[in-house]
Amino acid sequence: MLALLQRIKDSNITLKGELDFVNDWKYFSLEPSAEHDRLTTTGPYAGTLSAFAAGTKLRTRYLNLLSSPSLSKPVNFWASDCSRVIQTARYFATGFFGLDWDSEAAAKLHVIPETPGRGADTLTPGDTCLGYREDMQTGHDYGLIQLAKFRSTYLPAIAVRFQARNPGIEFTDGEIYSMQEMCGFEILVRGSSPWCDVFNHEDWLNFEYARDVIHYYRAGPGNRFGPVMGWLWLNATANLLADGDRAGRFFFSFVHDGDIIPMIAALDLLPSNEHLPVTYQPESRAWRTSQVVPMNGRIIFERLTCRSSARGSDGADRGTLEHSVRVNVNDGVIAIPQCSAGPGSSCPLGDFLALVHRRGKEIGVFGKMCGLGDDAPERITFLHQ
């Protein structure tokens, strides 16, 4: 985007029409290179505010568990080694555990390196899966390849529309796409953005789908590495859910959106009979990136314990404690496909564990698929209290 702004300035033209505001518009950061990877701190949608609010919301929801005398302290939680991810974790902890969580040893943050040599013992498998990084056709870049195909179906028409008002300059697909991205980024920092008014409703529906395409094929169900990368965290979490209170009450992990998406693919939480098309936008689809990993997105696995309502012939309560797993995606419960017979669309614990095991067999072995050596770590080992 900065290169585009410089090109406009160097062209020495005055933009007209829906782009006339650009003549006086200033980029929202005084030091773009220094602030590129940081958590936003201003505006009503600031990342700092959203993380703190999320912690407060979950503190309210799980206060009975947090206040339990049996809760072991400090509570371990984890973040991948990226400044904005670490900051997000710390602001969340302030909302969830309290202002002095660190000094009072209520919780302890563990930073997990985003280094290639960690193998399967990682929060960021996209950094450690060698095949995913090096396969230029079906690995990490597959999302960009598919994105380029879909962008070509709608961005050229917008370019024609812009050039009709501004014949002195032509915009590439990439430049127009960056304008659409700027709408959301500026809102996060300033609370509003004139870039949002540049495009019509159809343009935004296409942009939404373009975001679906890139994430679906970059690390989601449409990428052959997606499920095997996501199964690492899914399997580790399943083991914790199986152990219940013996393992601990809370396990919070903070990562990038590209590390959440593979887990959804591993669980096959949003199944589809066909992959997302890239030549047109389908009328309906299960995969919507804006609903799966919005800013401050989160996925929660809850272990529920309920007593069955069985009664004996004498009328006495013969109910037993039954455990199940419920998946909460951005404050909305999503039933696991073919496993929702438990209370509140939850999945009986035994069935959930069997499902994860079966998915592991179907997906394959992380080290083998990623082309790692025999000495590479094979599983996540740090998730414990």
CSV table of C-alpha atoms in Angstrom, one decimal:
chain,number,residue,atom,x,y,z
A,1,MET,CA,0.0,0.0,0.0
A,2,LEU,CA,2.8,2.4,0.8
A,3,ALA,CA,4.3,1.7,-2.7
A,4,LEU,CA,0.9,2.6,-4.3
A,5,LEU,CA,0.7,5.8,-2.3
A,6,GLN,CA,4.2,6.8,-3.4
A,7,ARG,CA,3.3,5.9,-7.1
A,8,ILE,CA,0.2,8.1,-6.9
A,9,LYS,CA,2.3,11.0,-5.5
A,10,ASP,CA,5.0,10.6,-8.1
A,11,SER,CA,2.5,10.6,-10.9
A,12,ASN,CA,1.6,14.2,-10.0
A,13,ILE,CA,-2.1,13.7,-10.7
A,14,THR,CA,-5.2,14.7,-8.8
A,15,LEU,CA,-7.5,11.7,-8.3
A,16,LYS,CA,-11.2,12.2,-8.9
A,17,GLY,CA,-14.4,10.4,-8.1
A,18,GLU,CA,-14.5,7.9,-5.3
A,19,LEU,CA,-10.7,8.2,-4.9
A,20,ASP,CA,-10.6,12.0,-4.5
A,21,PHE,CA,-10.0,11.7,-0.7
A,22,VAL,CA,-6.6,10.1,-1.4
A,23,ASN,CA,-5.2,13.4,-2.5
A,24,ASP,CA,-5.2,14.5,1.2
A,25,TRP,CA,-5.2,11.1,2.9
A,26,LYS,CA,-2.4,10.3,5.3
A,27,TYR,CA,-1.3,6.8,6.2
A,28,PHE,CA,-2.4,5.8,9.7
A,29,SER,CA,1.1,5.0,11.0
A,30,LEU,CA,4.0,7.4,11.3
A,31,GLU,CA,6.4,4.6,11.4
A,32,PRO,CA,5.0,1.8,9.3
A,33,SER,CA,8.0,-0.5,9.3
A,34,ALA,CA,8.3,-0.3,13.1
A,35,GLU,CA,4.6,-0.8,13.8
A,36,HIS,CA,3.9,-3.4,11.1
A,37,ASP,CA,3.9,-6.4,13.4
A,38,ARG,CA,2.5,-4.8,16.5
A,39,LEU,CA,-0.8,-5.0,18.3
A,40,THR,CA,-3.0,-1.9,17.6
A,41,THR,CA,-3.5,0.4,20.6
A,42,THR,CA,-5.9,3.1,19.4
A,43,GLY,CA,-9.5,3.3,18.3
A,44,PRO,CA,-12.6,1.5,19.5
A,45,TYR,CA,-11.4,-1.8,17.9
A,46,ALA,CA,-7.8,-1.7,19.2
A,47,GLY,CA,-6.2,-5.1,19.6
A,48,THR,CA,-5.2,-4.2,23.2
A,49,LEU,CA,-8.9,-3.4,24.0
A,50,SER,CA,-10.3,-6.5,22.3
A,51,ALA,CA,-7.8,-8.8,24.0
A,52,PHE,CA,-8.6,-7.4,27.5
A,53,ALA,CA,-12.4,-7.5,26.8
A,54,ALA,CA,-12.1,-11.1,25.7
A,55,GLY,CA,-10.3,-12.0,28.9
A,56,THR,CA,-13.0,-10.2,30.9
A,57,LYS,CA,-15.8,-11.9,29.0
A,58,LEU,CA,-14.3,-15.4,29.6
A,59,ARG,CA,-13.6,-14.6,33.3
A,60,THR,CA,-17.3,-13.9,33.6
A,61,ARG,CA,-18.2,-17.1,31.8
A,62,TYR,CA,-15.8,-19.4,33.8
A,63,LEU,CA,-15.7,-17.6,37.1
A,64,ASN,CA,-16.8,-20.7,39.0
A,65,LEU,CA,-13.8,-22.6,37.6
A,66,LEU,CA,-11.4,-19.7,38.2
A,67,SER,CA,-12.5,-19.2,41.8
A,68,SER,CA,-12.3,-22.9,42.7
A,69,PRO,CA,-10.0,-23.6,45.7
A,70,SER,CA,-8.7,-26.6,43.7
A,71,LEU,CA,-7.4,-24.5,40.9
A,72,SER,CA,-3.6,-24.9,40.8
A,73,LYS,CA,-1.5,-21.8,40.5
A,74,PRO,CA,0.1,-20.4,38.6
A,75,VAL,CA,-1.9,-21.3,35.6
A,76,ASN,CA,0.4,-21.9,32.6
A,77,PHE,CA,-0.6,-20.4,29.3
A,78,TRP,CA,1.2,-20.1,25.9
A,79,ALA,CA,1.9,-17.7,23.1
A,80,SER,CA,3.9,-18.1,19.9
A,81,ASP,CA,7.0,-15.9,19.7
A,82,CYS,CA,5.6,-12.9,17.9
A,83,SER,CA,5.3,-9.5,19.6
A,84,ARG,CA,1.7,-8.9,18.8
A,85,VAL,CA,0.7,-12.5,19.8
A,86,ILE,CA,2.6,-12.1,23.1
A,87,GLN,CA,1.0,-8.7,23.7
A,88,THR,CA,-2.5,-10.2,23.0
A,89,ALA,CA,-1.8,-13.0,25.5
A,90,ARG,CA,-0.8,-10.5,28.2
A,91,TYR,CA,-3.7,-8.2,27.7
A,92,PHE,CA,-6.1,-11.2,27.7
A,93,ALA,CA,-4.5,-12.4,31.0
A,94,THR,CA,-5.0,-9.0,32.6
A,95,GLY,CA,-8.7,-9.3,31.8
A,96,PHE,CA,-9.0,-12.9,32.8
A,97,PHE,CA,-6.7,-13.3,35.8
A,98,GLY,CA,-6.5,-9.7,37.0
A,99,LEU,CA,-4.2,-6.7,36.8
A,100,ASP,CA,-1.4,-8.3,38.9
A,101,TRP,CA,-1.5,-11.7,37.4
A,102,ASP,CA,2.2,-11.8,36.7
A,103,SER,CA,3.5,-10.3,40.0
A,104,GLU,CA,1.0,-12.4,42.1
A,105,ALA,CA,1.9,-15.6,40.2
A,106,ALA,CA,-1.7,-16.2,39.3
A,107,ALA,CA,-0.6,-17.2,35.8
A,108,LYS,CA,2.6,-17.8,33.9
A,109,LEU,CA,3.1,-17.0,30.2
A,110,HIS,CA,5.3,-19.4,28.2
A,111,VAL,CA,6.6,-18.2,24.8
A,112,ILE,CA,7.1,-20.9,22.3
A,113,PRO,CA,9.7,-20.1,19.5
A,114,GLU,CA,8.5,-20.0,15.9
A,115,THR,CA,11.6,-21.7,14.8
A,116,PRO,CA,11.8,-24.5,12.1
A,117,GLY,CA,13.7,-26.9,14.2
A,118,ARG,CA,10.9,-27.6,16.7
A,119,GLY,CA,9.2,-30.2,14.5
A,120,ALA,CA,5.8,-31.2,15.9
A,121,ASP,CA,6.5,-29.6,19.3
A,122,THR,CA,5.2,-26.2,18.2
A,123,LEU,CA,2.2,-23.8,18.2
A,124,THR,CA,3.1,-22.7,14.6
A,125,PRO,CA,3.4,-25.9,12.5
A,126,GLY,CA,3.5,-23.7,9.3
A,127,ASP,CA,7.0,-22.7,10.4
A,128,THR,CA,8.2,-26.3,11.1
A,129,CYS,CA,6.6,-28.3,8.3
A,130,LEU,CA,9.4,-28.3,5.7
A,131,GLY,CA,7.2,-29.6,2.9
A,132,TYR,CA,4.6,-26.9,3.5
A,133,ARG,CA,7.3,-24.2,3.3
A,134,GLU,CA,9.1,-25.5,0.3
A,135,ASP,CA,6.3,-26.8,-2.0
A,136,MET,CA,5.6,-23.7,-4.1
A,137,GLN,CA,2.6,-25.2,-5.8
A,138,THR,CA,0.6,-26.9,-3.1
A,139,GLY,CA,2.2,-25.6,0.1
A,140,HIS,CA,1.9,-22.2,1.8
A,141,ASP,CA,1.7,-20.3,-1.5
A,142,TYR,CA,-1.2,-22.4,-2.8
A,143,GLY,CA,-3.5,-19.9,-1.1
A,144,LEU,CA,-2.0,-17.0,-3.1
A,145,ILE,CA,-2.2,-19.0,-6.3
A,146,GLN,CA,-5.9,-19.6,-5.8
A,147,LEU,CA,-6.5,-16.1,-4.6
A,148,ALA,CA,-5.0,-14.7,-7.8
A,149,LYS,CA,-7.4,-16.8,-9.9
A,150,PHE,CA,-10.5,-15.5,-8.1
A,151,ARG,CA,-9.3,-11.9,-7.9
A,152,SER,CA,-9.1,-11.9,-11.7
A,153,THR,CA,-12.9,-12.5,-11.9
A,154,TYR,CA,-13.8,-9.1,-10.2
A,155,LEU,CA,-10.9,-6.7,-9.8
A,156,PRO,CA,-10.5,-5.8,-13.5
A,157,ALA,CA,-14.0,-4.4,-13.6
A,158,ILE,CA,-13.2,-2.2,-10.6
A,159,ALA,CA,-10.0,-1.0,-12.4
A,160,VAL,CA,-12.0,0.0,-15.4
A,161,ARG,CA,-14.4,2.0,-13.1
A,162,PHE,CA,-11.5,3.8,-11.5
A,163,GLN,CA,-9.8,4.6,-14.7
A,164,ALA,CA,-13.0,6.1,-16.2
A,165,ARG,CA,-12.6,8.9,-13.6
A,166,ASN,CA,-8.8,8.9,-13.6
A,167,PRO,CA,-7.4,8.2,-17.1
A,168,GLY,CA,-4.0,9.3,-16.0
A,169,ILE,CA,-3.2,6.2,-13.9
A,170,GLU,CA,-3.9,2.5,-14.1
A,171,PHE,CA,-4.2,0.3,-11.1
A,172,THR,CA,-3.2,-3.4,-10.9
A,173,ASP,CA,-5.3,-6.1,-9.3
A,174,GLY,CA,-2.9,-6.2,-6.4
A,175,GLU,CA,-3.2,-2.5,-5.8
A,176,ILE,CA,-7.0,-2.5,-5.8
A,177,TYR,CA,-7.0,-5.5,-3.5
A,178,SER,CA,-4.7,-3.6,-1.1
A,179,MET,CA,-7.2,-0.7,-1.1
A,180,GLN,CA,-9.9,-3.1,0.0
A,181,GLU,CA,-7.6,-4.5,2.7
A,182,MET,CA,-6.9,-0.9,3.9
A,183,CYS,CA,-10.5,-0.4,4.9
A,184,GLY,CA,-10.3,-3.0,7.6
A,185,PHE,CA,-6.8,-2.1,8.8
A,186,GLU,CA,-7.5,1.6,9.1
A,187,ILE,CA,-10.8,0.9,11.0
A,188,LEU,CA,-8.7,-1.1,13.6
A,189,VAL,CA,-6.5,1.9,14.1
A,190,ARG,CA,-8.8,4.9,13.6
A,191,GLY,CA,-12.3,3.5,14.0
A,192,SER,CA,-13.4,4.4,10.5
A,193,SER,CA,-11.9,4.6,7.0
A,194,PRO,CA,-12.8,6.4,3.7
A,195,TRP,CA,-11.5,3.4,1.8
A,196,CYS,CA,-14.6,1.5,2.8
A,197,ASP,CA,-16.8,3.9,0.7
A,198,VAL,CA,-14.7,3.4,-2.4
A,199,PHE,CA,-16.3,0.0,-3.1
A,200,ASN,CA,-19.9,-1.1,-3.6
A,201,HIS,CA,-21.8,-3.9,-1.9
A,202,GLU,CA,-20.9,-6.4,-4.6
A,203,ASP,CA,-17.2,-5.5,-4.4
A,204,TRP,CA,-17.2,-6.3,-0.7
A,205,LEU,CA,-19.0,-9.6,-1.2
A,206,ASN,CA,-16.3,-10.5,-3.7
A,207,PHE,CA,-13.5,-9.4,-1.3
A,208,GLU,CA,-15.1,-11.4,1.5
A,209,TYR,CA,-15.0,-14.5,-0.7
A,210,ALA,CA,-11.4,-13.7,-1.8
A,211,ARG,CA,-10.4,-13.9,1.9
A,212,ASP,CA,-12.2,-17.2,2.2
A,213,VAL,CA,-10.3,-18.5,-0.8
A,214,ILE,CA,-6.8,-17.5,0.4
A,215,HIS,CA,-7.2,-19.0,3.9
A,216,TYR,CA,-9.1,-22.1,2.7
A,217,TYR,CA,-6.3,-23.0,0.3
A,218,ARG,CA,-3.3,-21.6,2.3
A,219,ALA,CA,-3.7,-23.7,5.5
A,220,GLY,CA,-7.3,-24.9,5.6
A,221,PRO,CA,-9.3,-27.8,4.1
A,222,GLY,CA,-8.2,-27.0,0.6
A,223,ASN,CA,-4.5,-27.4,1.4
A,224,ARG,CA,-3.0,-30.9,1.6
A,225,PHE,CA,-0.8,-29.9,4.6
A,226,GLY,CA,-3.6,-28.1,6.5
A,227,PRO,CA,-5.2,-31.0,8.4
A,228,VAL,CA,-1.9,-32.7,9.4
A,229,MET,CA,-0.6,-29.4,10.8
A,230,GLY,CA,-3.8,-28.8,12.7
A,231,TRP,CA,-3.9,-32.3,14.1
A,232,LEU,CA,-0.9,-31.6,16.4
A,233,TRP,CA,-2.8,-29.1,18.6
A,234,LEU,CA,-6.1,-31.0,18.2
A,235,ASN,CA,-4.6,-34.3,19.5
A,236,ALA,CA,-2.8,-32.6,22.4
A,237,THR,CA,-6.0,-30.9,23.4
A,238,ALA,CA,-8.0,-34.2,23.1
A,239,ASN,CA,-5.5,-35.8,25.5
A,240,LEU,CA,-6.1,-32.9,28.0
A,241,LEU,CA,-9.9,-33.2,27.7
A,242,ALA,CA,-9.6,-37.0,28.3
A,243,ASP,CA,-7.7,-36.4,31.6
A,244,GLY,CA,-10.2,-33.7,32.8
A,245,ASP,CA,-9.4,-32.0,36.1
A,246,ARG,CA,-6.3,-34.1,36.5
A,247,ALA,CA,-4.7,-32.2,33.6
A,248,GLY,CA,-6.0,-28.7,34.7
A,249,ARG,CA,-8.8,-26.3,34.4
A,250,PHE,CA,-7.6,-23.9,31.7
A,251,PHE,CA,-5.3,-24.2,28.7
A,252,PHE,CA,-5.0,-20.9,26.7
A,253,SER,CA,-2.8,-20.8,23.6
A,254,PHE,CA,-2.3,-17.7,21.5
A,255,VAL,CA,-1.3,-18.0,17.9
A,256,HIS,CA,-1.8,-16.5,14.4
A,257,ASP,CA,-5.0,-16.9,12.5
A,258,GLY,CA,-3.1,-19.2,10.1
A,259,ASP,CA,-2.4,-21.5,13.0
A,260,ILE,CA,-6.1,-21.8,14.0
A,261,ILE,CA,-7.3,-22.7,10.6
A,262,PRO,CA,-5.4,-26.0,10.2
A,263,MET,CA,-7.0,-27.2,13.5
A,264,ILE,CA,-10.5,-26.6,12.0
A,265,ALA,CA,-9.4,-28.6,8.9
A,266,ALA,CA,-8.1,-31.4,11.1
A,267,LEU,CA,-11.4,-31.7,13.0
A,268,ASP,CA,-13.4,-31.2,9.7
A,269,LEU,CA,-15.6,-28.8,11.6
A,270,LEU,CA,-16.9,-27.1,8.5
A,271,PRO,CA,-17.3,-29.9,6.0
A,272,SER,CA,-18.1,-29.4,2.3
A,273,ASN,CA,-18.8,-31.8,-0.5
A,274,GLU,CA,-16.6,-29.7,-2.9
A,275,HIS,CA,-13.6,-27.4,-2.5
A,276,LEU,CA,-14.3,-23.6,-2.9
A,277,PRO,CA,-14.5,-22.7,-6.6
A,278,VAL,CA,-12.1,-19.9,-7.8
A,279,THR,CA,-13.9,-18.9,-11.0
A,280,TYR,CA,-17.1,-17.7,-9.3
A,281,GLN,CA,-18.6,-17.1,-5.9
A,282,PRO,CA,-21.0,-19.8,-4.7
A,283,GLU,CA,-24.4,-18.9,-3.3
A,284,SER,CA,-23.9,-20.7,-0.1
A,285,ARG,CA,-20.8,-22.1,1.7
A,286,ALA,CA,-19.8,-23.4,5.1
A,287,TRP,CA,-16.4,-21.8,5.1
A,288,ARG,CA,-16.4,-18.0,5.8
A,289,THR,CA,-13.1,-16.7,7.1
A,290,SER,CA,-14.8,-13.6,8.7
A,291,GLN,CA,-16.7,-16.0,11.0
A,292,VAL,CA,-13.9,-18.4,11.7
A,293,VAL,CA,-10.9,-16.2,12.3
A,294,PRO,CA,-12.0,-12.5,12.6
A,295,MET,CA,-9.7,-10.2,14.5
A,296,ASN,CA,-9.5,-11.5,18.0
A,297,GLY,CA,-11.0,-14.8,16.9
A,298,ARG,CA,-11.0,-17.7,19.3
A,299,ILE,CA,-12.0,-21.3,19.5
A,300,ILE,CA,-12.8,-22.9,22.8
A,301,PHE,CA,-13.1,-26.6,23.6
A,302,GLU,CA,-15.2,-27.1,26.7
A,303,ARG,CA,-15.4,-30.4,28.7
A,304,LEU,CA,-18.9,-30.7,30.1
A,305,THR,CA,-20.0,-32.9,32.9
A,306,CYS,CA,-23.7,-33.7,33.3
A,307,ARG,CA,-25.6,-36.3,35.3
A,308,SER,CA,-27.9,-38.5,33.3
A,309,SER,CA,-31.6,-38.6,34.3
A,310,ALA,CA,-31.9,-42.3,34.7
A,311,ARG,CA,-34.0,-43.5,37.7
A,312,GLY,CA,-34.5,-46.9,39.2
A,313,SER,CA,-37.8,-48.8,39.7
A,314,ASP,CA,-37.9,-47.3,43.2
A,315,GLY,CA,-37.7,-43.8,41.9
A,316,ALA,CA,-34.2,-43.2,43.2
A,317,ASP,CA,-31.7,-41.3,41.1
A,318,ARG,CA,-29.6,-43.8,39.2
A,319,GLY,CA,-28.0,-41.2,37.0
A,320,THR,CA,-24.3,-41.3,36.3
A,321,LEU,CA,-21.8,-38.5,35.4
A,322,GLU,CA,-21.3,-38.3,31.7
A,323,HIS,CA,-18.6,-36.2,29.9
A,324,SER,CA,-18.8,-34.5,26.6
A,325,VAL,CA,-17.0,-31.9,24.5
A,326,ARG,CA,-18.5,-28.7,23.1
A,327,VAL,CA,-16.8,-26.5,20.5
A,328,ASN,CA,-17.4,-22.7,20.9
A,329,VAL,CA,-16.2,-20.6,17.9
A,330,ASN,CA,-16.2,-16.9,18.5
A,331,ASP,CA,-19.0,-17.2,21.1
A,332,GLY,CA,-21.2,-19.5,19.1
A,333,VAL,CA,-21.5,-23.2,19.6
A,334,ILE,CA,-20.8,-25.3,16.5
A,335,ALA,CA,-21.8,-28.9,16.5
A,336,ILE,CA,-19.1,-31.3,15.5
A,337,PRO,CA,-20.3,-33.1,12.3
A,338,GLN,CA,-21.7,-36.5,13.1
A,339,CYS,CA,-21.0,-36.1,16.8
A,340,SER,CA,-23.6,-33.9,18.5
A,341,ALA,CA,-25.6,-36.3,20.7
A,342,GLY,CA,-24.5,-34.8,23.9
A,343,PRO,CA,-26.1,-31.9,25.9
A,344,GLY,CA,-26.1,-28.6,24.0
A,345,SER,CA,-25.0,-30.1,20.7
A,346,SER,CA,-21.9,-31.4,22.4
A,347,CYS,CA,-20.0,-34.6,21.4
A,348,PRO,CA,-19.8,-37.4,24.0
A,349,LEU,CA,-16.2,-37.5,25.2
A,350,GLY,CA,-15.5,-41.1,24.2
A,351,ASP,CA,-16.9,-40.4,20.7
A,352,PHE,CA,-14.8,-37.2,20.5
A,353,LEU,CA,-11.6,-39.1,21.4
A,354,ALA,CA,-12.4,-41.8,18.8
A,355,LEU,CA,-13.1,-39.1,16.2
A,356,VAL,CA,-9.7,-37.4,16.8
A,357,HIS,CA,-7.9,-40.8,16.7
A,358,ARG,CA,-9.7,-41.7,13.4
A,359,ARG,CA,-8.9,-38.3,11.9
A,360,GLY,CA,-5.2,-38.8,12.8
A,361,LYS,CA,-5.2,-42.1,10.9
A,362,GLU,CA,-6.9,-40.5,7.9
A,363,ILE,CA,-4.7,-37.4,7.9
A,364,GLY,CA,-1.3,-39.0,8.2
A,365,VAL,CA,1.9,-38.5,10.2
A,366,PHE,CA,3.2,-34.9,10.5
A,367,GLY,CA,6.9,-35.7,10.3
A,368,LYS,CA,6.4,-37.9,7.3
A,369,MET,CA,4.1,-35.6,5.3
A,370,CYS,CA,6.4,-32.6,6.1
A,371,GLY,CA,9.6,-34.4,5.2
A,372,LEU,CA,11.2,-34.1,8.6
A,373,GLY,CA,14.0,-36.2,9.9
A,374,ASP,CA,13.6,-39.2,12.2
A,375,ASP,CA,15.0,-37.1,15.1
A,376,ALA,CA,12.4,-34.4,14.8
A,377,PRO,CA,9.9,-34.0,17.7
A,378,GLU,CA,6.7,-36.0,17.0
A,379,ARG,CA,4.2,-34.3,19.2
A,380,ILE,CA,3.4,-31.3,21.4
A,381,THR,CA,5.0,-31.7,24.9
A,382,PHE,CA,4.6,-28.3,26.6
A,383,LEU,CA,0.8,-28.2,27.1
A,384,HIS,CA,0.6,-29.1,30.8
A,385,GLN,CA,-0.1,-27.4,34.1
